């Protein structure tokens, strides 16, 4: 084993004063490999299906753990090129299946700085500046959600799934202080699957999912359910609404739902992972009226925020509501350090080691401002309306409904569910287009989730032509 100070030079590090010098040539290799991989892919998706993609990757990579290394530049070029060639490219306008958007270049660049500095947000002595930046930025975003809150705050999460789980955790702990009965969750059938998984992980009863045949939670159905649950001695209850469903982008009637929660004295959580960024837009934010009345709100800026994964948030109107997350580990937040004024970071996440995902968000907010981000949100929502116009005017297609956000459901006229699923898979196998799928009471639909603000009208026409070209006659 080489001893420290031996002649053999170890691999260079990314940090310190020499870090930038070590990174610069490696970044050139990475950028070159990204370009070569994208060119080799030749479209929005690697063709051939799962077996072909895996075979190409294995052929390019070789053994995952070689006996002797190939060197930094060869390893970077080979693996980055292979990954780029075999990746779905959300920056291609024909890649529009999921809430998986193309990240802004400036956000990706900021993420590099976070990787190089490698602060870990589990103790102040590992992340002095990053912890201060997180507090500053999360509170500004929380104030956007809860402008009248006494002390708005937000936790950084890995995404909507973790945020929803934290919301149910906080509600469960608040309920325990009032009743020995377990917390019951009421939500719509349109709620994200993470609500049900969170209840399972937290040992709660399975959520009661109210029917949503119109795509949104009906206040009359919620009123009846609350009257039933809260009658007599009452049952601890959390109501979960959705602002931007993953299938259609619909927004539940938040003001009426909030009224019902107030009348029954039950907490209100809104999963706004998709629709929350409408708050950046003066034009679109009225669609979120009532959001500020929620006790907890899920946001996810790697959707309509153009951040690299992960960039989730859970916002609350009062930072004291986060107290149940407090935790003590003497090697990270000893009492005497806290008394001396060192920030306590363990109560800001159930995770211990935690990267500074706030940096890319803070850079984006500073670079674009609220209005700049609002413009991007308005662009993709307007593009969705334009696609809906084209579908309605096209005799070969059927539109499910006018879009609420940036999701458009459509299908070739007269196509059954089996044929529609086959059209989608054929497009994937050819690597020419990536569309999602959604099931409604009317059957299966193709789903275009438009998150690329650079998408042009002719890109929409090309997408429809591809679908039409794969439709059986």
PDB file of C-alpha atoms in Angstrom, residues 17 35 66 90 166 189 205 287 299 383 386:
ATOM      1  CA  UNK A  17      -7.062  25.949  -5.637  1.00  0.00           C
ATOM      2  CA  UNK A  35     -21.732  15.842 -28.576  1.00  0.00           C
ATOM      3  CA  UNK A  66     -11.423  -3.846 -15.098  1.00  0.00           C
ATOM      4  CA  UNK A  90     -35.644  15.914 -23.196  1.00  0.00           C
ATOM      5  CA  UNK A 166     -42.704  14.593   4.519  1.00  0.00           C
ATOM      6  CA  UNK A 189     -58.233   9.081  -7.362  1.00  0.00           C
ATOM      7  CA  UNK A 205     -54.056   3.308   6.890  1.00  0.00           C
ATOM      8  CA  UNK A 287     -55.072  29.169 -11.402  1.00  0.00           C
ATOM      9  CA  UNK A 299     -43.067  21.833  -5.370  1.00  0.00           C
ATOM     10  CA  UNK A 383     -47.213  25.681 -26.772  1.00  0.00           C
ATOM     11  CA  UNK A 386     -51.088  25.507 -29.855  1.00  0.00           C
TER      12      UNK A 386
END
